[in-house]
mmCIF file of C-alpha atoms in Angstrom:
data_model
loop_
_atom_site.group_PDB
_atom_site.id
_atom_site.type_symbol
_atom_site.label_atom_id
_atom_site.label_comp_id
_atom_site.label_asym_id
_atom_site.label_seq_id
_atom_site.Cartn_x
_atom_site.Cartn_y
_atom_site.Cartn_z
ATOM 1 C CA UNK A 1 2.579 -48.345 -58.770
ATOM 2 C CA UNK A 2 5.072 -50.573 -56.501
ATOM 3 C CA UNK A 3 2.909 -53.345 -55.476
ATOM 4 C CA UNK A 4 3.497 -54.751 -51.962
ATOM 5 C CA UNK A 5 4.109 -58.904 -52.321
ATOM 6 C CA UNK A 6 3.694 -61.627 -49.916
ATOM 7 C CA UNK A 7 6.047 -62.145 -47.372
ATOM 8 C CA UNK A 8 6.633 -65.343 -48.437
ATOM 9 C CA UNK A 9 6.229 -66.656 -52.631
ATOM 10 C CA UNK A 10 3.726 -68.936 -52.324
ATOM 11 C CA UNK A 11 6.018 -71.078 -55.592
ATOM 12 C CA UNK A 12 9.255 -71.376 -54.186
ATOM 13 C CA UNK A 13 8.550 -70.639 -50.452
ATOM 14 C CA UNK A 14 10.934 -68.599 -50.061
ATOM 15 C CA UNK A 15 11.328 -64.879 -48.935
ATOM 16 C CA UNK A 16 10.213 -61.999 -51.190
ATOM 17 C CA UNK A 17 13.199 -59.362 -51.402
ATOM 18 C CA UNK A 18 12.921 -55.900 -53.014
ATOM 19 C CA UNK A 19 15.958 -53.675 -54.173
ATOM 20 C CA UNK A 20 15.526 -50.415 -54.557
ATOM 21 C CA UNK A 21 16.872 -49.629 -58.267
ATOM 22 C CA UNK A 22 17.312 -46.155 -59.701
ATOM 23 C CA UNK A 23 14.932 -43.310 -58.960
ATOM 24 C CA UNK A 24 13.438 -45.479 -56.221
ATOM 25 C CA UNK A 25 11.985 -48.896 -58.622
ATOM 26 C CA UNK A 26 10.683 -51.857 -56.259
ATOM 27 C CA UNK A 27 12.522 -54.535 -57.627
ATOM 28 C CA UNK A 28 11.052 -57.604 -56.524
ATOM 29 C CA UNK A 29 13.693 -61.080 -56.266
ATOM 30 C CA UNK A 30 14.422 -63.993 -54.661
ATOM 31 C CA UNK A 31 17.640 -66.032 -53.748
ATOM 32 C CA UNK A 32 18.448 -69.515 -52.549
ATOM 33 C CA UNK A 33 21.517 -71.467 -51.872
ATOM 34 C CA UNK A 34 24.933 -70.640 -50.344
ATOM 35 C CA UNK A 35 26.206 -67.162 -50.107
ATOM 36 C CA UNK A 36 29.359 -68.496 -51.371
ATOM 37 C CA UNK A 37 27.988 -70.233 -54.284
ATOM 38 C CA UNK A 38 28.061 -69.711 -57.971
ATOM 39 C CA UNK A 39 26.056 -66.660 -58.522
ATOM 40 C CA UNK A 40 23.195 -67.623 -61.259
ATOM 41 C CA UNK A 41 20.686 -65.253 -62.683
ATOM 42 C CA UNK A 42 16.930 -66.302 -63.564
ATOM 43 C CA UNK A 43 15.759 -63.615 -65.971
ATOM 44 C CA UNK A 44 11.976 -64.586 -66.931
ATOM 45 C CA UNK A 45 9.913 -64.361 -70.033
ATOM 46 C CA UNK A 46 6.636 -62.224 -71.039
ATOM 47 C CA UNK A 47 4.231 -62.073 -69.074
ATOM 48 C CA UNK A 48 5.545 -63.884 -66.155
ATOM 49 C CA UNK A 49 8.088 -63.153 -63.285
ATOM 50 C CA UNK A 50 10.393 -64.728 -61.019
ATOM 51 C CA UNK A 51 8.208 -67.591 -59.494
ATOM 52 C CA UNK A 52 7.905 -69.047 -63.179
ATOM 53 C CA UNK A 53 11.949 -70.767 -61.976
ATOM 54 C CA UNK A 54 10.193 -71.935 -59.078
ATOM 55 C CA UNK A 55 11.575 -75.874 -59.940
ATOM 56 C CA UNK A 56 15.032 -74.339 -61.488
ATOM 57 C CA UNK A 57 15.813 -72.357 -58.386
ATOM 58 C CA UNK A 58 15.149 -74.720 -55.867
ATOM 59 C CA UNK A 59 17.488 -77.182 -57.983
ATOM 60 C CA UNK A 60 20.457 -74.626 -58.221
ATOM 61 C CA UNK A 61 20.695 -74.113 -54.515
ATOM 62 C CA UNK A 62 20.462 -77.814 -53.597
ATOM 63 C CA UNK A 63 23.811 -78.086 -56.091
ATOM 64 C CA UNK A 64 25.440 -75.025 -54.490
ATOM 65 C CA UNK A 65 24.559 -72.591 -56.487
ATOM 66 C CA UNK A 66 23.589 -69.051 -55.206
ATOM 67 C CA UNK A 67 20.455 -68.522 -57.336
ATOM 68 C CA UNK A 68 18.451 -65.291 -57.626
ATOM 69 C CA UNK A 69 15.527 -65.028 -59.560
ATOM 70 C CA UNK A 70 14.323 -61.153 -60.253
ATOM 71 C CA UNK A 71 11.051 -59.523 -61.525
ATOM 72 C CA UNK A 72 11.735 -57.241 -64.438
ATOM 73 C CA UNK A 73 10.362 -53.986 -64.204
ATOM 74 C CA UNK A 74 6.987 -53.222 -65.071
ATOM 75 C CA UNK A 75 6.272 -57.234 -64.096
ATOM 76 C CA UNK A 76 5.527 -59.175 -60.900
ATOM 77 C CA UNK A 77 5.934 -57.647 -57.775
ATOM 78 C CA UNK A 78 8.288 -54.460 -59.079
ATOM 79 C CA UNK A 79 7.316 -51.080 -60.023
ATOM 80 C CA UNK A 80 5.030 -50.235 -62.725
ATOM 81 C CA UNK A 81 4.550 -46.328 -63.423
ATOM 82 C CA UNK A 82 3.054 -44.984 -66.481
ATOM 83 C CA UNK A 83 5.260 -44.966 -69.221
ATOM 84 C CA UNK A 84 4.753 -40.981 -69.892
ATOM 85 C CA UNK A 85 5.902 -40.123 -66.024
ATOM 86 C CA UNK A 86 8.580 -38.406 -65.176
ATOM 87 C CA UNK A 87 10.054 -41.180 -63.318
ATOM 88 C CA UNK A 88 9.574 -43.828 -66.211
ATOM 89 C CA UNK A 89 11.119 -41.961 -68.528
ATOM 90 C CA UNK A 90 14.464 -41.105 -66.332
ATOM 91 C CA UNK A 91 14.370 -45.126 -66.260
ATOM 92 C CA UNK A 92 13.830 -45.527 -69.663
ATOM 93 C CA UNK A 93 17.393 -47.430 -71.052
ATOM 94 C CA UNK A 94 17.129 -45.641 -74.207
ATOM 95 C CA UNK A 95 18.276 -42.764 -73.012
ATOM 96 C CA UNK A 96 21.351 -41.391 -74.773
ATOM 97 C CA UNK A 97 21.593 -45.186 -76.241
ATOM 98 C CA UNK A 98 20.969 -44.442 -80.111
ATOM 99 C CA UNK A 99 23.970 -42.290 -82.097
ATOM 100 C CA UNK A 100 25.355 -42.591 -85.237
ATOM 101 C CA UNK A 101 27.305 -45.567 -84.324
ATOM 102 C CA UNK A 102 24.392 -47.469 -82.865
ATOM 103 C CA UNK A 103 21.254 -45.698 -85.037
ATOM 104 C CA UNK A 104 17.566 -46.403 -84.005
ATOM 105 C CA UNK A 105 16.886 -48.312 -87.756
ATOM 106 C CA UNK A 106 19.479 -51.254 -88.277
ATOM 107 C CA UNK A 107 19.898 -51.395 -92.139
ATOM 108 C CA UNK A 108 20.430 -54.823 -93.837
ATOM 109 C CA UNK A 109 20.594 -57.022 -90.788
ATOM 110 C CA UNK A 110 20.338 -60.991 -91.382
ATOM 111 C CA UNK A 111 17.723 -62.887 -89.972
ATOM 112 C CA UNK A 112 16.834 -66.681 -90.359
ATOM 113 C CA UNK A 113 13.801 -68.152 -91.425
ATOM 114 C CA UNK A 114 11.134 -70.761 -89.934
ATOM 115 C CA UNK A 115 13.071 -73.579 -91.395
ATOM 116 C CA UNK A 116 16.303 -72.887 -90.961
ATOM 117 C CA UNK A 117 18.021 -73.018 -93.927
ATOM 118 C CA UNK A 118 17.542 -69.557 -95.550
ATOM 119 C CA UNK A 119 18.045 -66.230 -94.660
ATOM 120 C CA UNK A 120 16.967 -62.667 -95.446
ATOM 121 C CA UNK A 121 18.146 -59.016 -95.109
ATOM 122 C CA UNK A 122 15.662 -57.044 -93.334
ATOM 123 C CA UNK A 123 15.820 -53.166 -91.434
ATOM 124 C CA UNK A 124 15.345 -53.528 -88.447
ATOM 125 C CA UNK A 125 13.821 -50.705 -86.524
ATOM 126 C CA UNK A 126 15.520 -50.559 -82.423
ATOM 127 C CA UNK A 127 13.638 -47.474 -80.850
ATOM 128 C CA UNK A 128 10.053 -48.253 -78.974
ATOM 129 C CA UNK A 129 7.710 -47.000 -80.953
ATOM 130 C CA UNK A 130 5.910 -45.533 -78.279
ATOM 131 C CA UNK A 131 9.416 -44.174 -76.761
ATOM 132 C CA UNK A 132 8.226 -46.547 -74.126
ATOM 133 C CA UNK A 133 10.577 -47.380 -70.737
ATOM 134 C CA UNK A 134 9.697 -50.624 -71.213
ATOM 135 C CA UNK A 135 11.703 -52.028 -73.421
ATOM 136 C CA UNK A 136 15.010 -54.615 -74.073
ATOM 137 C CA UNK A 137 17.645 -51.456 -72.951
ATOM 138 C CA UNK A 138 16.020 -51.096 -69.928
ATOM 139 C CA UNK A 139 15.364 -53.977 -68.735
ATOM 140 C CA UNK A 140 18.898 -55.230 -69.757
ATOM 141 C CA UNK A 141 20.194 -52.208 -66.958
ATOM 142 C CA UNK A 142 18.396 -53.694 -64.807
ATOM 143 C CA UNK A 143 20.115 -57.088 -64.933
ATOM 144 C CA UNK A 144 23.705 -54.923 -64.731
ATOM 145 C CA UNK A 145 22.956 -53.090 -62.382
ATOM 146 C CA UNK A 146 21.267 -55.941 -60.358
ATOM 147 C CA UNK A 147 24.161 -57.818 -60.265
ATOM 148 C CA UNK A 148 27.039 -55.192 -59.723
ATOM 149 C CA UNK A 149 25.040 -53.911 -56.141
ATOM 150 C CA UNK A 150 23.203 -57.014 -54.815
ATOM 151 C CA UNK A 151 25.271 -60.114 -56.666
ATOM 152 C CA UNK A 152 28.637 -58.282 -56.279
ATOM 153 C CA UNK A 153 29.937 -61.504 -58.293
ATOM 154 C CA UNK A 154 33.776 -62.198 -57.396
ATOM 155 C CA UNK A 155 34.351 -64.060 -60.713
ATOM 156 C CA UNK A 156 30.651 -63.186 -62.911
ATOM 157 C CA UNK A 157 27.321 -64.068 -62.980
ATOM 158 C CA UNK A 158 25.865 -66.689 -65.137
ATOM 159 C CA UNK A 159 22.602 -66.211 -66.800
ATOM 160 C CA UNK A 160 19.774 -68.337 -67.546
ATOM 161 C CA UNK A 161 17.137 -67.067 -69.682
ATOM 162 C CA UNK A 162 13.569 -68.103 -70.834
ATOM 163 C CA UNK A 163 11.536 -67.064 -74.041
ATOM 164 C CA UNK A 164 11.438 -63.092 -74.799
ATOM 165 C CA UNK A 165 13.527 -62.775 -71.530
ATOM 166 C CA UNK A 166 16.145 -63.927 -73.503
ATOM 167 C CA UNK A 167 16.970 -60.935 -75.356
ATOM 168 C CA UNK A 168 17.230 -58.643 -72.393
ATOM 169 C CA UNK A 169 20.315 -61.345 -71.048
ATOM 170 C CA UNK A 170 21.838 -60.964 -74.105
ATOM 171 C CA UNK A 171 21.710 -57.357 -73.911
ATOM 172 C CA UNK A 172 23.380 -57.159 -70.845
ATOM 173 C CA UNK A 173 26.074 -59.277 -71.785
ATOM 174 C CA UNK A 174 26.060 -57.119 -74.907
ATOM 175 C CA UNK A 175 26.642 -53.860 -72.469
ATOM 176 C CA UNK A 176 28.585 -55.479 -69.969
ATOM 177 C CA UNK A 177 30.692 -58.848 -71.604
ATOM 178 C CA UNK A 178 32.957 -58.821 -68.092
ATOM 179 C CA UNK A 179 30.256 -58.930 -65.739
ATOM 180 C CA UNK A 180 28.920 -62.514 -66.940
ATOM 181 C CA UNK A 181 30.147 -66.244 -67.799
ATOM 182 C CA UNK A 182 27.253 -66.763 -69.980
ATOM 183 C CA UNK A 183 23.861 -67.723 -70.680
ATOM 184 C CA UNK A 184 21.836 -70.918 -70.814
ATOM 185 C CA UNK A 185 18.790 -70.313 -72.681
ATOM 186 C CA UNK A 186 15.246 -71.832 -72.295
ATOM 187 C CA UNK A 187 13.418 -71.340 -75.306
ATOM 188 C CA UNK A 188 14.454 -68.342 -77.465
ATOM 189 C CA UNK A 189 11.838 -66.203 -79.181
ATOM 190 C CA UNK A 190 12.222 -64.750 -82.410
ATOM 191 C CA UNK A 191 9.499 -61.464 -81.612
ATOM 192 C CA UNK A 192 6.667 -62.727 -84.075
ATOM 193 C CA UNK A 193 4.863 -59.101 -83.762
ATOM 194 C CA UNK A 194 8.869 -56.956 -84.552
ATOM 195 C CA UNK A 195 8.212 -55.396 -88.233
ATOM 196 C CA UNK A 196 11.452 -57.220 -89.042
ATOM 197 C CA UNK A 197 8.988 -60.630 -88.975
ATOM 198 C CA UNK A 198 5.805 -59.261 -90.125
ATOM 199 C CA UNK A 199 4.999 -60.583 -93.718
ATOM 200 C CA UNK A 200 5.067 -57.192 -96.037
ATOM 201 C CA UNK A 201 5.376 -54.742 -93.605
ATOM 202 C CA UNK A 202 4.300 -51.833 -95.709
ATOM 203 C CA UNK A 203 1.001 -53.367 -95.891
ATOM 204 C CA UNK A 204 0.503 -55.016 -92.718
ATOM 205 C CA UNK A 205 2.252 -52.747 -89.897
ATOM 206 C CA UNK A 206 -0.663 -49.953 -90.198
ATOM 207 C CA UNK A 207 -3.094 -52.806 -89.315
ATOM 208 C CA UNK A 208 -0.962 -53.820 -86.764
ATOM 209 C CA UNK A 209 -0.581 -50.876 -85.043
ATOM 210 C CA UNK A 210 -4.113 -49.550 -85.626
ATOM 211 C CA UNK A 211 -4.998 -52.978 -83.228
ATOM 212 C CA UNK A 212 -1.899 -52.275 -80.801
ATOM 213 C CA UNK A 213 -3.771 -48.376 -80.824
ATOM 214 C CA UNK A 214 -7.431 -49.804 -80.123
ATOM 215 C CA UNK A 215 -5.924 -52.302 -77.284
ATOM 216 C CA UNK A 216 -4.231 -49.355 -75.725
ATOM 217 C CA UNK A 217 -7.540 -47.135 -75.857
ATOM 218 C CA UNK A 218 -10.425 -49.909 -75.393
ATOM 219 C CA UNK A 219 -8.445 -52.867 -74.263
ATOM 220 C CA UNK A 220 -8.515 -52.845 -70.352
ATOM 221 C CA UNK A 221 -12.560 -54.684 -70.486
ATOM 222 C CA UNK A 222 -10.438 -57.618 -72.280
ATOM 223 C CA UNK A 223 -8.017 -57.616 -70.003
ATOM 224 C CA UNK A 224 -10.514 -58.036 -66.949
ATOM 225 C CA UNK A 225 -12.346 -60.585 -68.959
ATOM 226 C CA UNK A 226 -9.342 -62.626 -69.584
ATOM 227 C CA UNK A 227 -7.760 -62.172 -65.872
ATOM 228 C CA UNK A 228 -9.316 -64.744 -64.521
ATOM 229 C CA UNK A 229 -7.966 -68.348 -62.999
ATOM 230 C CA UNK A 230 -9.766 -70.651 -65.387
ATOM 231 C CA UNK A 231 -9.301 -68.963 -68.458
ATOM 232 C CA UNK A 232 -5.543 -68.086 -67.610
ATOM 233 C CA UNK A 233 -5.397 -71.793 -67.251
ATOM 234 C CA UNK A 234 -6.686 -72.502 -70.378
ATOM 235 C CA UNK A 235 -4.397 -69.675 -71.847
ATOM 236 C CA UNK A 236 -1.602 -71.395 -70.460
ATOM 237 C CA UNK A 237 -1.977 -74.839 -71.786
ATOM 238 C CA UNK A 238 -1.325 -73.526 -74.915
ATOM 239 C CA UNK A 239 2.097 -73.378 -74.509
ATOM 240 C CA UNK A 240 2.497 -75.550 -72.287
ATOM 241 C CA UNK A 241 2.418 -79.732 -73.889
ATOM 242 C CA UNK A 242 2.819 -80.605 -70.456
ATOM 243 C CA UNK A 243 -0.636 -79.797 -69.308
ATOM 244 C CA UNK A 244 -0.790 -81.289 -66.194
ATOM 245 C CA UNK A 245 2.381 -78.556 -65.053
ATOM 246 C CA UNK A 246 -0.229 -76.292 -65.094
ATOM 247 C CA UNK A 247 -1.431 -76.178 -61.691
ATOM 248 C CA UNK A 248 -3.296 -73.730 -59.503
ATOM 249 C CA UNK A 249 -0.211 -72.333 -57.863
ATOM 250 C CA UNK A 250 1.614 -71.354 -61.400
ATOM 251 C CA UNK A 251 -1.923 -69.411 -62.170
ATOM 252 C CA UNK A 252 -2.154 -67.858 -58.684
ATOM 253 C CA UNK A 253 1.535 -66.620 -58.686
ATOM 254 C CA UNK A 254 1.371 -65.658 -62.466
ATOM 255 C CA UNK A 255 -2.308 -64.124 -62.345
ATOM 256 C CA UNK A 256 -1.945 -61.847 -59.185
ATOM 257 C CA UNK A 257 0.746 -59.201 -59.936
ATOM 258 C CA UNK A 258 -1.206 -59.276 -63.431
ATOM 259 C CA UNK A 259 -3.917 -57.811 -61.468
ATOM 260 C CA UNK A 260 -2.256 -54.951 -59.416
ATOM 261 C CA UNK A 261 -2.108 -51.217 -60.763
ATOM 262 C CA UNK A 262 -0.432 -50.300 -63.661
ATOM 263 C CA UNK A 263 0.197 -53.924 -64.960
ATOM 264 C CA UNK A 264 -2.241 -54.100 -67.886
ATOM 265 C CA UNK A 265 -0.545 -50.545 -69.374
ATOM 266 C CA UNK A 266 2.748 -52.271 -69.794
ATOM 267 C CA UNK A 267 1.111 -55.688 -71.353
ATOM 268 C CA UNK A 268 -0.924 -53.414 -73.907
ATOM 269 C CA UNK A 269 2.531 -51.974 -74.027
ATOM 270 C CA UNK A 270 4.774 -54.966 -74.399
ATOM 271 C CA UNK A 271 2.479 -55.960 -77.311
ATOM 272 C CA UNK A 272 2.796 -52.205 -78.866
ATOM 273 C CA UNK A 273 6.356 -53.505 -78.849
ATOM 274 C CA UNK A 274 7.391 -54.051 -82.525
ATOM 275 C CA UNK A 275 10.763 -53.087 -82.504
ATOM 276 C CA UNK A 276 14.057 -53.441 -80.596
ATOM 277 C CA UNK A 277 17.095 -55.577 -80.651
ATOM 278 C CA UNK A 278 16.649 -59.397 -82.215
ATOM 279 C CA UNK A 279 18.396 -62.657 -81.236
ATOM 280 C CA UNK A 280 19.867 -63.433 -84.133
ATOM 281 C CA UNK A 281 21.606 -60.312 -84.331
ATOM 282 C CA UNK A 282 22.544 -59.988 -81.087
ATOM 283 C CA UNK A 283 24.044 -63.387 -80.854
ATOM 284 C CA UNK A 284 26.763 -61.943 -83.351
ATOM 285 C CA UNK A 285 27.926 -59.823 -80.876
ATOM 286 C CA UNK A 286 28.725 -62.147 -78.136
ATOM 287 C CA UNK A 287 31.844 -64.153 -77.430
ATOM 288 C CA UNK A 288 30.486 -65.491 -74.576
ATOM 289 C CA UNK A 289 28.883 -69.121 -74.310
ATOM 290 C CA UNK A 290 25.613 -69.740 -75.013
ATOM 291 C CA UNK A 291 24.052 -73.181 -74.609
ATOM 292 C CA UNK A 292 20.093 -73.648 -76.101
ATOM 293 C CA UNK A 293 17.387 -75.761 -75.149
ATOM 294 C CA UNK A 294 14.060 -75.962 -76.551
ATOM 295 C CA UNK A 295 11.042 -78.178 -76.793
ATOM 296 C CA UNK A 296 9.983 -79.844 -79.617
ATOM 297 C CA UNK A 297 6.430 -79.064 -79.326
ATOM 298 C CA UNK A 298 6.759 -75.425 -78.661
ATOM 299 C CA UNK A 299 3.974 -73.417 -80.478
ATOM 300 C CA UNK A 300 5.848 -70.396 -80.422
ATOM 301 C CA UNK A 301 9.463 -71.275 -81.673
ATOM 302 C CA UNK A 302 10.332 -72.574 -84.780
ATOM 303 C CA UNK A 303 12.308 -76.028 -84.328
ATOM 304 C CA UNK A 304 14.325 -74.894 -87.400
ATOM 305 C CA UNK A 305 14.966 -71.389 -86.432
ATOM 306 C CA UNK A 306 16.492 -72.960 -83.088
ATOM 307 C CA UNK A 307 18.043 -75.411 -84.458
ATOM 308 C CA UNK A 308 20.180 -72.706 -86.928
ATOM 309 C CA UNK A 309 21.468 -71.294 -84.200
ATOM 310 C CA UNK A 310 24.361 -73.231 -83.691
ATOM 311 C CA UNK A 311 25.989 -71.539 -86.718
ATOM 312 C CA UNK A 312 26.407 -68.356 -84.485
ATOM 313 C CA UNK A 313 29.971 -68.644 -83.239
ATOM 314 C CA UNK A 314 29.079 -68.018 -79.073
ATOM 315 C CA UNK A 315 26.309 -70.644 -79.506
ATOM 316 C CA UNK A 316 27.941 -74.343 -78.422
ATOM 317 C CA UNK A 317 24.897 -76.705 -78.400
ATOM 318 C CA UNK A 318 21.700 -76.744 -79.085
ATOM 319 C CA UNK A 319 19.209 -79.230 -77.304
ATOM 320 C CA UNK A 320 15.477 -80.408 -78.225
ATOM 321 C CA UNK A 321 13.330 -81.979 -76.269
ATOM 322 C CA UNK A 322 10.592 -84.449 -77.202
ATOM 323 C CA UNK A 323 6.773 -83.795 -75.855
ATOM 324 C CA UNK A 324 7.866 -80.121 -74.313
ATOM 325 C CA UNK A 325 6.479 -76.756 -75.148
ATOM 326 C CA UNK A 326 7.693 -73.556 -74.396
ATOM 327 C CA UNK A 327 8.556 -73.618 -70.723
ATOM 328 C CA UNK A 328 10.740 -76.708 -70.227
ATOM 329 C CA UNK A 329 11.979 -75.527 -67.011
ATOM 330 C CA UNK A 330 8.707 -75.753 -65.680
ATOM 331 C CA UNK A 331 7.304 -78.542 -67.725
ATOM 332 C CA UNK A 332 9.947 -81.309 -67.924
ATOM 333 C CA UNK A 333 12.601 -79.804 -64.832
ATOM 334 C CA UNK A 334 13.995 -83.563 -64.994
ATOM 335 C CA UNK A 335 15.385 -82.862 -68.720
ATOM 336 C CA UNK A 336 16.367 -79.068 -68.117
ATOM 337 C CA UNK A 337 18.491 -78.980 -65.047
ATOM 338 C CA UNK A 338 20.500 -81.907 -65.852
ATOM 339 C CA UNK A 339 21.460 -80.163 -68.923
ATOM 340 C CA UNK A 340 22.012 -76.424 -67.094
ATOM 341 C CA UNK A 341 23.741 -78.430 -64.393
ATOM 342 C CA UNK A 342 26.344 -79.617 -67.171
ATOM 343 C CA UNK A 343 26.328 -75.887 -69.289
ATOM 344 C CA UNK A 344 27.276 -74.685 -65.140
#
């Protein structure tokens, strides 16, 4: 379940690098620029894995920066073992995490709304609900412990996040607050399938996790059906406005570790994943700062929602941008970096 990857990323052209992470993970990353530059972390979003900064991290090192981009485990190019294995669950960052100080069911937490200007209280439920290792607490470990044995930062480690990626950088800045500087964030999501944002949850959860059940059991035929270049393509463009950023080396680098063993059991169980910690909530619990960016035409992320944001004290600014969907880094790079460049 530890894929093997090219020598060479056929996105960024540069090396491939695996660090061995606790109980013997494959971590797959790459790094460009100085070895005396800034340190910056790339943490990606679902689905993907590092090559999706392929534009951001090529920009970083030309500025100075030194850039690494990493594969979360369980994506890319790192491992991927079953979640009921021995090995995955001495992983698992749950472990020992929930007490009564930080309980598995968050009572009465505030979350915002599609427009922006109302709010509700909502429990919201923390543990995987498959006690899977794949999950927000382990994957934020990962970024820790990433950068305390292969950054070694002198003076922190900025991170920049996209999309669901997002919450696993906040969670390590959440566990660790003097490792970083702070995050710039491309695209936040707000975890449409958590039962904190389905619509009355007593009624609609069973449905939703009799179809997470049946994707688990029956789902791997879909799966093959949809892994393939044209339709992932097609699959793509939807949140993508920038269509023609869709190209046939972003579906080659996304689509192949999608294809090696053990990759479809953590999508069916990413998308069993209706619970964990929330953006909104976390964002209380920083003091670091937190720049946003988003694009206006982004299928996926209320403008609104965003756009509220700013009322959390760590957040500073908050940027839209016209004709963009959900990955501006990759769709409009001429608009992000400028704008990460001046958050750096």
């Amino acid at each position: 379940y530890s894929p093997i990857p090219p020598k060479i990323s056929p996105a960024t052209n540069l090396p491939n690098q695996l660090f061995t992470w606790r109980h013997e993970q494959q971590i797959r990353y790459q790094v460009a620029g100085p070895e005396d530059g800034e340190p910056i972390l790339l943490v990606h979003g679902l689905f993907v894995n590092s090559d999706h900064w392929r534009k951001t991290i090529a920009r970083l090192a030309d500025e100075g920066y030194r850039a690494y981009a990493i594969d979360l485990w369980g994506c890319g190019y790192s491992s991927k073992p079953p979640r009921d294995s021995e090995v995955a669950k001495a992983v698992c960052g749950e472990k020992g995490r929930f007490s009564v100080d930080y309980p598995k069911v968050l009572a009465n937490a505030e979350l915002g709304s599609a427009c922006g200007t109302k709010s509700r209280l909502v429990d919201v439920e923390l543990a995987h609900p498959l006690e899977s290792p794949y999950n927000f607490y382990t994957w934020a470990e990962q970024i820790t412990d990433f950068c305390d044995e292969v950054v070694k930062p002198k003076s922190g480690v900025t991170l920049v996040s996209n999309s669901i990626g997002t919450i696993s950088a906040f969670q390590a800045i959440i566990d660790k607050p003097d490792l970083f500087n702070g995050v710039f964030v491309v695209s936040p999501n707000f975890r449409e399938l958590h039962s904190a944002e389905i619509a009355v949850p007593q009624l609609s959860m069973p449905i939703v996790r009799w179809v997470q059940q049946l994707l688990r059991d029956k789902g791997q035929g879909l799966f093959d059906a949809l892994a393939k270049p044209d339709t992932v393509k097609q699959i793509l463009k939807e949140p993508y406005a920038v269509e023609s950023a869709v190209d046939d080396v972003l579906v080659d680098v996304l689509l192949t570790p999608l294809l090696t063993e053990g990759a479809s059991q953590v999508v069916f169980d990413t998308l069993s994943y209706s619970a964990g910690p929330l953006p909104e909530i976390q964002l209380g619990q920083i003091t670091k700062p937190v720049w946003i960016c988003y694009g206006k035409d982004d299928p996926w992320t209320p403008a609104g929602r965003v756009e509220a944001l700013v009322r959390k004290p760590s957040v500073e600014r908050v940027v839209a941008f016209d004709k963009v969907g959900h990955c501006p880094h990759d769709e409009a790079p001429e608009l992000v970096e400028p704008l990460l460049l001046e958050y750096l």
